[in-house]
């Protein structure tokens, strides 16, 4: 019979299954059992078992506390500390009952564990045992417990003071869409968990302190009570009573205080442990043995102590060990420096040589490139706290989810051609612009125009040229962050601002990133999901180039192309009916009507928009002419400016009410109206009536009339 079968046959397997299924019930049973230890007399053998179990638990707690990276990884420690302390005190009472009741029967009256601790530590001298016990209690009470309590108090206060700033940072990242709602909720829980943990540790440290005091009191009670019982009940002399009860009391105190000392050290390790990248042992080895000269100095100092009379062999061995470790570290350091020097010399020599012209390298153009000044280099250095690369990775993920566009990786490089605090974007080698930031500051996006209307309300470095989410911004120092938040601003770190700025730029140039190769990969992925659909339409009815044109036009207006299955099906069906391209695009958008309208819903679940007067729609429709390249809107310059100005006026009122810029119109003029208005109104969405789902509630906020007042010269300039 195998071990597993024996375990199952014995019933232990089912018992363990029940414990795993109902841990709360099992924990309650443990607490009740500890309470019974306080009330019910136990035989010495059972007490020995519980004492060994107490030592084991304390050792496990100590090793666990020393192995965690973060204090929050052992968040259950405050509650565990209370349970362990309660268990240890109950054992103290149980052993006290055995000592006072059975001490006259012999040295094993309180169990083998208590006897062993009392005889092993104290030996034949009772005074030595008292001194050792006193020293252990003092070390635990005065040094470890008191220090851990102070650290817990300071850490708890600092965590509470830092909570508002951490919450603001999380809210800023969430508002900038740098993190999703789930990640933000997780970070908030971590912040609250850290504050709760250090607050609980501040209170739990009092248990350890009280445990030390209780140990001293129990020792005194055992000795005085034992002497009284020995003299009056067992007719022992004072010396005999002190010998019997004193030795057992010392053993009882040591067997209790040693586990208590381990738990106290565990508590001190947790509260003094900051967030680290590695475990405590690795951090200690890496940080202590980081400088060879320190070991050389230590070895030399030990060598100077030889004439003092200290043990010469031990001094020589210790000094030699320090010098040996110093030479090992020195050799490793020199090898690393030589490697770096060789790499640097190789690079310099390669630059000094006449370079071999590599035509392929010269012709290579990066799709997306971010160039930064030398003062912004820390933003991409993880060792110095830079998170720019992580922000860019999350930005690519958001674009893939929102637009369905596989954004290529962004090449980040230093540049001497721009200012030290500047950065610039390049798309296929063409520079999109250069912007300046404050490396150690924040970008304050002004949301409330009224609260910052008065000059001087918010001191700032300079006004930002970055256009993010339609808000004006100022670069401010970190000292003004709290005041900016109170003034109604959204704060972004430099890395967040750059990533969000690049995201907006990519959204505006998304069609240029959808290359023929991207379309081929999209079709390959779709072929795995819907092979029959691709085989039916591609390439007989829909050429990859035609599909690329449809996808680019959708991206041009910010429409997601993730649902490639629906897009290809609608495109193929439309081309099979020999429809014009404008009709094909309209049919594709109609097939995506639910996604189009749902993406523009407000928090109240409604679509807020403005419409055009039917007569104005007739006017626009009558000016659409057919050309060789397709349909074109033929309006006079005055008519174009009038439509733009008066539509923009209605949209301004719509945005002032806190809604998105949405215009509803006929399907036949939709695309032309967007071309007319889209470049003037950021974030504009022009939807046909057919593109609004049947279950979507629409609330209209105005109508652009045909009878428009004439524009003055200032309006025309705008």
XYZ file of C-alpha atoms in Angstrom:
718
model
C 0.000 0.000 0.000
C 1.395 3.397 -1.011
C 1.779 6.343 1.336
C -1.035 8.175 -0.435
C -3.383 5.195 -0.014
C -2.432 4.856 3.649
C -3.152 8.537 4.146
C -6.533 8.174 2.489
C -7.412 5.000 4.388
C -6.484 6.549 7.693
C -8.896 9.389 7.182
C -6.179 12.078 7.340
C -6.752 12.949 3.706
C -10.425 13.710 4.261
C -9.606 15.661 7.432
C -7.119 17.849 5.552
C -9.733 18.396 2.831
C -12.236 19.584 5.409
C -9.661 21.958 6.924
C -8.911 23.457 3.496
C -12.631 23.754 2.735
C -13.502 25.523 6.019
C -10.395 27.354 7.321
C -12.468 29.835 9.345
C -14.145 27.045 11.288
C -10.771 25.388 11.898
C -9.308 28.672 13.138
C -12.210 29.083 15.559
C -11.551 25.601 16.902
C -7.904 26.568 17.492
C -8.905 29.667 19.489
C -11.310 27.645 21.630
C -8.600 25.047 22.200
C -6.194 27.754 23.380
C -8.880 28.988 25.773
C -9.300 25.468 27.131
C -5.568 25.332 27.862
C -6.131 28.257 30.251
C -8.917 26.472 32.149
C -8.274 22.726 31.952
C -5.276 21.098 33.715
C -3.076 19.313 31.185
C -0.698 16.393 31.690
C 3.044 17.133 31.392
C 3.376 15.139 28.154
C 0.710 17.212 26.370
C 2.260 20.425 27.687
C 5.634 19.341 26.264
C 4.018 18.811 22.864
C 2.394 22.244 22.928
C 5.647 23.918 23.993
C 7.532 22.313 21.089
C 4.735 23.395 18.757
C 4.996 26.963 20.106
C 8.751 27.047 19.385
C 8.115 25.710 15.867
C 5.443 28.318 15.115
C 7.685 31.125 16.357
C 10.562 29.902 14.195
C 8.309 29.722 11.111
C 7.066 33.262 11.754
C 10.649 34.544 12.078
C 11.780 32.888 8.830
C 8.706 34.146 6.980
C 9.259 37.726 8.153
C 12.879 37.616 7.013
C 12.004 36.316 3.529
C 9.260 38.722 2.393
C 10.078 41.587 0.030
C 7.382 43.943 1.301
C 5.792 44.186 4.744
C 2.391 43.985 3.052
C 3.238 40.487 1.797
C 2.847 39.364 5.431
C -0.220 41.505 6.156
C -1.735 38.871 8.467
C 1.163 39.271 10.937
C -0.603 41.642 13.421
C -3.466 39.172 13.895
C -1.049 36.245 13.964
C 1.004 38.055 16.606
C -2.061 38.325 18.844
C -2.888 34.618 18.447
C 0.710 33.509 19.077
C 0.956 35.744 22.161
C -2.367 34.384 23.466
C -1.154 30.810 22.905
C 2.147 31.469 24.658
C 0.459 33.071 27.684
C -1.942 30.127 27.961
C 1.038 27.782 28.001
C 2.616 29.933 30.725
C -0.468 29.463 32.834
C -0.512 25.719 32.137
C 3.127 25.313 33.152
C 2.566 27.522 36.199
C -0.236 25.197 37.274
C 2.093 22.202 36.885
C 4.999 23.884 38.718
C 2.976 24.982 41.719
C 0.974 21.776 41.894
C 3.517 19.069 41.135
C 6.953 20.574 41.798
C 7.427 18.472 44.967
C 7.142 15.293 42.881
C 10.450 15.874 41.130
C 12.248 17.925 38.473
C 10.001 16.500 35.702
C 6.805 17.747 37.308
C 6.314 20.437 34.612
C 7.490 18.291 31.689
C 10.746 17.422 29.985
C 10.912 20.689 28.008
C 10.808 22.917 31.083
C 13.311 20.676 32.866
C 15.701 20.715 29.906
C 15.631 24.482 29.529
C 16.154 25.004 33.255
C 19.099 22.591 33.588
C 20.762 23.286 30.238
C 20.856 27.071 30.523
C 21.475 27.431 34.225
C 23.440 24.257 34.837
C 24.181 23.724 38.495
C 24.135 27.416 39.333
C 20.673 28.844 39.905
C 21.937 32.427 39.804
C 23.240 31.970 36.261
C 19.802 30.885 35.121
C 18.173 33.957 36.708
C 20.709 36.249 35.061
C 20.262 34.671 31.612
C 16.485 34.914 31.882
C 16.692 38.544 32.993
C 19.020 39.448 30.134
C 16.723 37.854 27.537
C 13.710 39.691 28.930
C 15.575 43.008 28.989
C 16.799 42.576 25.408
C 13.311 41.821 24.220
C 11.564 44.505 26.264
C 14.018 47.413 26.177
C 15.765 46.979 22.840
C 13.718 45.081 20.289
C 10.118 45.664 21.373
C 10.590 49.322 22.258
C 12.411 50.062 18.988
C 9.843 48.206 16.884
C 7.028 50.080 18.610
C 8.633 53.443 17.828
C 9.242 52.492 14.196
C 5.622 51.341 13.867
C 4.329 54.649 15.246
C 6.441 56.718 12.839
C 5.653 54.479 9.845
C 1.907 54.613 10.570
C 1.971 58.418 10.786
C 3.977 58.778 7.585
C 1.693 56.370 5.717
C -1.384 58.351 6.740
C 0.265 61.640 5.721
C 1.251 60.222 2.312
C -2.184 58.749 1.491
C -3.702 61.915 -0.094
C -0.725 62.334 -2.430
C -0.795 58.672 -3.479
C -4.547 58.850 -4.100
C -4.100 61.984 -6.236
C -1.405 60.241 -8.284
C -3.686 57.245 -8.893
C -6.601 59.515 -9.852
C -4.332 61.430 -12.249
C -3.145 58.247 -13.976
C -6.736 57.002 -14.224
C -8.010 60.277 -15.662
C -5.189 60.272 -18.210
C -6.118 56.670 -19.148
C -2.625 55.493 -18.252
C -4.183 52.766 -16.107
C -7.539 51.066 -16.203
C -10.191 51.017 -13.488
C -9.111 47.595 -12.219
C -5.481 48.658 -11.816
C -6.539 51.886 -10.085
C -8.727 49.940 -7.673
C -5.845 47.550 -6.943
C -3.462 50.450 -6.245
C -5.993 52.101 -3.925
C -6.329 48.839 -2.019
C -2.542 48.617 -1.687
C -2.324 52.169 -0.341
C -5.120 51.531 2.153
C -3.576 48.151 3.034
C -0.207 49.736 3.849
C -1.826 52.305 6.135
C -3.927 49.624 7.852
C -0.908 47.331 8.237
C 1.338 49.887 9.924
C -1.561 51.068 12.079
C -2.220 47.489 13.158
C 1.495 46.925 13.811
C 1.518 50.017 16.011
C -1.119 48.387 18.176
C 0.236 44.846 17.895
C 3.612 45.965 19.245
C 1.848 46.647 22.541
C 1.002 42.922 22.754
C 4.678 42.007 22.539
C 5.527 44.579 25.189
C 2.778 43.312 27.470
C 3.937 39.739 26.901
C 7.395 40.616 28.230
C 5.889 42.252 31.305
C 3.631 39.244 31.855
C 6.671 36.924 31.682
C 8.384 38.825 34.485
C 5.242 38.832 36.617
C 4.665 35.105 36.073
C 8.275 34.359 37.066
C 7.940 36.313 40.290
C 4.609 34.636 41.075
C 6.044 31.188 40.411
C 9.050 31.763 42.684
C 7.163 33.402 45.570
C 4.208 31.041 45.300
C 6.494 28.029 44.940
C 8.560 28.978 48.010
C 5.367 29.442 50.041
C 3.914 26.114 48.873
C 7.195 24.297 49.469
C 7.610 25.667 53.009
C 4.024 25.458 54.272
C 2.618 22.470 52.360
C 5.622 20.243 51.649
C 7.693 21.186 54.732
C 10.748 22.074 52.723
C 13.442 24.446 53.850
C 13.790 27.845 52.179
C 16.873 26.715 50.241
C 15.245 23.478 49.101
C 12.072 25.303 47.984
C 14.110 27.936 46.128
C 16.165 25.210 44.432
C 13.136 23.201 43.270
C 10.747 25.964 42.266
C 13.457 28.374 41.113
C 14.950 25.927 38.614
C 11.525 25.044 37.196
C 10.542 28.714 37.028
C 13.706 29.563 35.100
C 13.020 26.724 32.652
C 9.426 27.874 32.252
C 10.514 31.462 31.678
C 13.148 30.532 29.115
C 10.885 28.183 27.176
C 8.394 31.036 26.956
C 10.719 33.970 26.339
C 12.816 32.352 23.589
C 9.806 32.009 21.223
C 8.669 35.460 22.319
C 12.091 36.828 21.391
C 11.832 35.257 17.904
C 8.385 36.775 17.340
C 9.628 40.165 18.552
C 12.535 40.029 16.091
C 10.068 39.109 13.316
C 7.938 42.148 14.175
C 11.005 44.401 14.160
C 12.128 43.027 10.788
C 8.735 43.719 9.237
C 8.360 47.304 10.417
C 11.952 48.192 9.505
C 11.756 46.497 6.108
C 11.141 48.988 3.304
C 10.045 48.055 -0.202
C 12.921 46.195 -1.798
C 13.633 44.509 -5.080
C 15.073 41.362 -3.517
C 14.904 39.357 -0.329
C 16.573 40.579 2.849
C 19.528 38.175 2.653
C 20.382 39.159 -0.910
C 20.028 42.864 -0.165
C 22.308 42.572 2.857
C 24.980 40.708 0.898
C 24.790 43.080 -2.067
C 24.847 46.298 -0.042
C 27.292 45.394 2.737
C 29.880 43.810 0.454
C 29.719 46.504 -2.191
C 33.048 48.274 -1.453
C 36.360 46.404 -1.229
C 38.124 49.288 0.556
C 35.819 48.926 3.549
C 36.949 45.330 4.018
C 40.622 46.327 3.667
C 40.212 48.998 6.357
C 38.408 46.556 8.662
C 41.198 43.961 8.225
C 43.892 46.586 8.913
C 42.088 47.746 12.073
C 41.889 44.154 13.361
C 45.627 43.774 12.694
C 46.298 46.876 14.821
C 44.522 45.180 17.764
C 47.160 42.427 18.015
C 49.267 44.163 20.755
C 46.195 44.669 22.983
C 46.200 41.156 24.391
C 43.175 39.890 22.501
C 43.321 36.305 21.152
C 45.907 36.511 18.387
C 44.755 33.501 16.300
C 41.189 34.734 16.046
C 42.319 38.260 15.170
C 44.608 36.936 12.444
C 41.913 34.669 10.988
C 39.307 37.425 10.989
C 41.701 39.985 9.520
C 42.782 37.558 6.792
C 39.127 36.783 5.957
C 38.330 40.494 5.539
C 41.390 41.038 3.337
C 40.577 37.958 1.246
C 36.972 39.078 0.672
C 38.271 42.544 -0.186
C 40.605 41.132 -2.851
C 37.757 39.064 -4.336
C 35.484 42.098 -4.560
C 38.346 44.214 -5.944
C 39.010 41.662 -8.674
C 35.341 41.590 -9.658
C 35.217 45.392 -9.712
C 38.354 45.668 -11.865
C 37.044 43.074 -14.313
C 33.798 44.994 -14.656
C 35.654 48.285 -15.158
C 37.934 46.696 -17.758
C 34.950 45.372 -19.656
C 33.290 48.785 -19.619
C 36.556 50.472 -20.656
C 37.049 47.986 -23.487
C 33.511 48.522 -24.707
C 33.950 52.305 -24.544
C 37.294 52.153 -26.362
C 35.834 49.896 -28.999
C 33.017 52.323 -29.545
C 35.394 55.281 -29.738
C 37.724 53.481 -32.113
C 34.838 52.457 -34.316
C 33.726 56.058 -34.447
C 37.261 57.221 -35.233
C 37.614 54.776 -38.139
C 36.270 55.640 -41.508
C 32.836 54.156 -41.392
C 31.708 51.647 -43.940
C 28.653 52.976 -45.648
C 25.769 50.617 -45.037
C 23.077 51.608 -47.475
C 20.414 49.524 -45.762
C 21.096 51.175 -42.415
C 20.995 54.638 -43.943
C 17.762 53.881 -45.729
C 16.053 52.454 -42.653
C 13.398 54.772 -41.271
C 11.846 54.218 -37.867
C 8.070 54.248 -37.923
C 7.737 55.978 -34.537
C 10.592 57.718 -32.780
C 10.754 59.772 -29.596
C 13.810 61.990 -29.162
C 14.545 63.524 -25.766
C 17.066 66.070 -24.449
C 19.897 65.014 -22.171
C 18.153 66.348 -19.032
C 15.232 63.999 -19.724
C 17.367 60.853 -19.838
C 16.301 59.849 -16.308
C 12.719 59.375 -17.528
C 13.695 56.143 -19.297
C 16.189 54.950 -16.653
C 14.459 52.416 -14.406
C 17.308 52.543 -11.879
C 16.567 56.242 -11.285
C 12.822 55.752 -11.050
C 12.044 56.456 -14.714
C 8.828 54.894 -16.017
C 8.659 56.355 -19.537
C 9.164 52.992 -21.252
C 6.400 51.396 -19.158
C 4.078 54.308 -19.973
C 4.762 53.915 -23.685
C 4.051 50.177 -23.497
C 0.710 50.821 -21.792
C -0.046 53.500 -24.388
C 0.398 50.957 -27.190
C -1.889 48.545 -25.365
C -4.610 51.197 -25.027
C -4.450 52.053 -28.713
C -4.686 48.390 -29.626
C -7.803 48.038 -27.470
C -9.452 51.355 -28.413
C -8.680 51.460 -32.150
C -7.712 47.885 -32.970
C -4.480 49.295 -34.463
C -1.234 47.354 -33.966
C 1.030 50.264 -33.045
C 4.723 49.532 -33.659
C 7.252 49.955 -30.881
C 8.515 53.454 -30.190
C 12.261 54.008 -30.483
C 13.447 56.288 -27.668
C 16.784 58.002 -28.245
C 18.799 60.950 -26.977
C 19.347 63.905 -29.250
C 21.692 66.889 -29.172
C 19.720 68.644 -31.888
C 16.992 69.713 -29.450
C 17.028 71.528 -26.123
C 18.024 69.782 -22.906
C 14.430 69.888 -21.624
C 12.743 69.269 -24.971
C 11.354 66.239 -26.746
C 10.071 65.652 -30.247
C 8.081 63.049 -32.170
C 9.039 61.630 -35.534
C 6.729 59.709 -37.822
C 8.615 57.838 -40.548
C 11.519 60.245 -40.168
C 9.365 63.396 -40.332
C 9.326 65.578 -37.226
C 5.864 66.322 -35.898
C 6.976 69.010 -33.464
C 9.152 69.895 -30.481
C 7.902 70.611 -26.979
C 9.479 71.672 -23.680
C 8.760 70.247 -20.229
C 9.893 70.566 -16.608
C 11.722 67.304 -15.677
C 11.047 67.537 -11.958
C 7.602 69.113 -12.180
C 4.066 68.279 -13.224
C 1.748 69.277 -16.029
C -1.332 70.930 -14.572
C -4.249 70.615 -16.979
C -6.711 73.422 -16.371
C -10.198 71.984 -16.227
C -12.045 74.789 -14.483
C -11.530 78.030 -16.397
C -13.160 80.186 -13.723
C -11.073 79.082 -10.731
C -7.816 80.012 -12.444
C -9.042 83.035 -14.325
C -7.348 85.559 -12.067
C -3.634 85.974 -12.800
C -1.274 84.815 -10.095
C -3.629 82.212 -8.608
C -1.229 79.480 -9.591
C 2.480 80.248 -10.057
C 3.861 78.223 -12.953
C 7.107 77.738 -14.811
C 5.666 78.358 -18.252
C 2.543 77.637 -20.260
C 2.580 74.284 -21.985
C 2.359 74.034 -25.763
C 1.014 70.496 -25.439
C -2.650 70.139 -26.348
C -4.066 67.317 -24.235
C -7.763 66.438 -24.007
C -8.691 69.952 -24.990
C -7.284 71.553 -21.836
C -4.783 74.324 -21.405
C -1.849 73.351 -19.250
C 0.982 74.814 -17.186
C 4.239 73.231 -16.114
C 4.569 73.695 -12.375
C 7.019 72.591 -9.698
C 6.197 69.767 -7.288
C 5.837 72.289 -4.465
C 2.755 73.724 -6.184
C 1.092 70.363 -6.829
C -1.322 70.555 -3.897
C -2.360 74.116 -4.732
C -2.901 73.160 -8.382
C -5.108 70.267 -7.356
C -7.173 72.551 -5.134
C -7.530 74.911 -8.080
C -9.242 72.221 -10.143
C -6.283 70.946 -12.178
C -5.446 67.455 -13.274
C -1.761 66.695 -12.621
C 0.397 64.606 -14.924
C 3.986 63.541 -14.443
C 6.456 64.249 -17.291
C 6.386 60.607 -18.389
C 2.594 60.544 -18.304
C 2.364 63.792 -20.258
C 4.769 62.569 -22.961
C 2.990 59.215 -23.296
C -0.450 60.840 -23.455
C 0.796 63.438 -25.941
C 2.250 60.730 -28.169
C -0.997 58.784 -27.902
C -2.991 61.791 -29.131
C -0.520 62.287 -31.979
C -0.815 58.640 -33.006
C -4.617 58.866 -32.956
C -4.404 61.824 -35.299
C -2.015 59.973 -37.668
C -3.496 56.502 -37.255
C -4.235 56.023 -40.994
C -0.549 56.492 -41.815
C 0.378 53.656 -39.448
C -2.018 51.197 -41.085
C 0.335 49.947 -43.773
C -0.196 47.209 -46.336
C 1.835 44.879 -44.108
C -0.492 45.605 -41.150
C -3.526 44.767 -43.267
C -1.896 41.493 -44.305
C -1.328 40.556 -40.638
C -4.939 41.493 -39.835
C -6.178 39.206 -42.619
C -3.917 36.392 -41.441
C -5.321 36.664 -37.912
C -8.866 36.810 -39.267
C -8.225 33.749 -41.435
C -7.553 31.700 -38.286
C -10.835 32.862 -36.759
C -13.102 32.933 -39.825
C -11.353 31.143 -42.714
C -14.494 30.828 -44.844
C -15.169 34.583 -44.662
C -11.681 35.494 -45.859
C -11.741 32.879 -48.620
C -15.102 34.151 -49.870
C -14.214 37.845 -50.210
C -10.403 38.100 -50.419
C -9.026 38.680 -53.012
C -11.854 38.056 -55.526
C -14.255 40.745 -54.293
C -12.109 42.791 -51.916
C -8.484 43.549 -52.642
C -6.176 44.099 -49.660
C -5.570 47.613 -50.942
C -9.328 48.326 -50.961
C -9.716 46.976 -47.430
C -6.793 49.134 -46.356
C -8.549 52.237 -47.746
C -11.739 51.407 -45.813
C -9.839 50.823 -42.573
C -7.850 54.041 -42.996
C -11.011 56.100 -43.520
C -12.503 54.578 -40.368
C -9.370 55.363 -38.353
C -9.343 58.892 -39.765
C -12.548 59.600 -37.838
C -11.458 57.692 -34.742
C -13.566 54.579 -35.398
C -12.220 51.331 -33.959
C -11.323 48.594 -36.465
C -11.149 45.765 -33.925
C -14.273 44.134 -35.361
C -12.497 43.208 -38.598
C -14.915 40.340 -39.198
C -17.918 42.675 -39.468
C -15.937 45.207 -41.494
C -14.754 42.641 -44.046
C -18.206 41.081 -44.357
C -19.879 44.450 -44.947
C -17.129 45.571 -47.342
C -17.301 42.376 -49.378
C -21.104 42.466 -49.603
C -21.053 46.104 -50.727
C -18.383 45.555 -53.389
C -20.292 42.532 -54.676
C -23.217 44.872 -55.440
C -20.908 47.228 -57.379
C -21.603 50.157 -55.092
C -19.577 53.335 -55.190
C -16.858 53.714 -52.600
C -18.811 56.337 -50.653
C -21.746 53.932 -50.417
C -19.420 51.095 -49.404
C -17.992 53.169 -46.553
C -21.508 54.172 -45.478
C -22.604 50.527 -45.396
C -19.553 49.572 -43.349
C -20.281 52.309 -40.825
C -23.941 51.241 -40.703
C -22.838 47.696 -39.818
C -20.828 49.207 -36.944
C -23.700 51.417 -35.789
C -23.963 49.939 -32.316
C -20.242 50.389 -31.651
C -20.233 53.888 -33.168
C -23.097 55.185 -31.045
C -22.179 53.273 -27.861
C -18.655 54.727 -27.869
C -20.127 58.243 -27.726
C -22.668 57.707 -24.959
C -22.498 59.902 -21.871
C -22.569 58.783 -18.256
C -26.366 59.079 -18.274
C -26.577 56.458 -21.043
C -27.766 58.968 -23.667
C -26.304 60.370 -26.873
C -26.162 64.172 -26.743
C -25.857 65.854 -30.123
C -26.868 68.695 -32.421
C -28.470 68.382 -35.856
C -28.649 70.345 -39.086
C -31.770 71.991 -40.339
C -33.300 69.923 -43.203
C -33.031 72.889 -45.542
C -29.339 73.246 -44.708
C -28.870 69.523 -45.347
C -30.602 69.953 -48.708
C -28.245 72.816 -49.513
C -25.161 70.750 -48.685
C -26.522 67.744 -50.578
C -27.200 69.839 -53.663
C -23.572 71.001 -53.725
C -22.139 67.446 -53.900
C -20.781 66.801 -57.390
C -19.338 63.735 -59.058
C -15.698 63.816 -60.167
C -13.229 61.310 -61.522
C -11.854 60.765 -58.018
C -15.316 60.424 -56.470
C -17.750 62.798 -54.765
C -16.714 66.313 -53.800
C -18.448 69.108 -51.910
C -18.526 72.291 -53.958
C -19.293 75.233 -51.674
C -18.302 78.840 -51.921
C -15.767 80.127 -49.427
C -18.345 82.265 -47.631
C -20.745 79.345 -47.324
C -18.019 77.083 -45.937
C -17.035 79.591 -43.287
C -20.623 80.231 -42.327
C -21.374 76.537 -41.861
C -18.164 76.032 -39.889
C -18.680 79.067 -37.677
C -22.324 78.442 -36.815
C -21.850 74.717 -36.313
C -18.847 75.423 -34.071
C -20.997 77.833 -32.068
C -23.587 75.123 -31.390
C -20.867 72.604 -30.553
C -19.286 75.068 -28.116
C -22.607 75.302 -26.288
C -22.792 71.490 -26.303
C -19.305 71.130 -24.774
C -20.074 73.874 -22.243
C -22.891 71.652 -21.007
C -20.330 68.904 -20.399
C -21.046 66.752 -23.457
C -19.040 65.382 -26.376
C -18.958 67.017 -29.800
C -21.472 64.991 -31.827
C -23.382 66.045 -34.972
C -26.231 64.016 -36.517
C -27.103 64.352 -40.201
C -28.163 62.447 -43.309
C -26.037 59.589 -44.523
C -25.452 61.211 -47.934
C -23.733 64.303 -46.546
C -22.112 62.796 -43.435
C -18.619 62.249 -44.835
C -18.506 65.645 -46.536
C -19.710 67.398 -43.390
C -16.949 65.743 -41.370
C -14.301 66.824 -43.883
C -15.705 70.352 -43.618
C -15.743 70.487 -39.791
C -13.330 67.812 -38.544
C -10.156 69.856 -38.943
C -11.647 72.776 -37.004
C -13.253 70.888 -34.090
C -10.976 68.447 -32.183
C -12.653 65.204 -31.210
C -15.665 65.801 -33.451
C -17.941 62.874 -34.316
C -20.341 63.173 -37.252
C -22.874 60.346 -37.296
C -25.599 59.530 -39.777
C -29.064 58.904 -38.424
C -28.785 55.276 -39.561
C -25.610 54.853 -37.509
C -27.449 55.388 -34.211
C -28.691 52.154 -32.671
C -32.414 51.719 -32.229
C -32.075 51.296 -28.461
C -29.945 54.445 -28.095
C -31.640 57.429 -26.478
C -30.768 60.699 -28.187
C -31.072 64.155 -26.640
C -30.764 67.080 -29.053
C -29.197 70.337 -27.899
C -29.706 72.597 -30.877
C -30.112 72.927 -34.620
C -27.862 74.630 -37.155
C -30.325 76.642 -39.260
C -30.068 77.449 -42.932
C -30.786 81.116 -42.324
C -27.451 82.047 -40.899
C -26.440 85.542 -39.935
C -23.575 86.972 -41.974
C -20.142 86.669 -40.440
C -17.925 89.589 -39.588
C -14.252 89.695 -40.465
C -13.160 88.427 -37.024
C -15.360 85.338 -37.318
C -13.954 84.630 -40.751
C -10.432 84.846 -39.384
C -11.328 82.382 -36.634
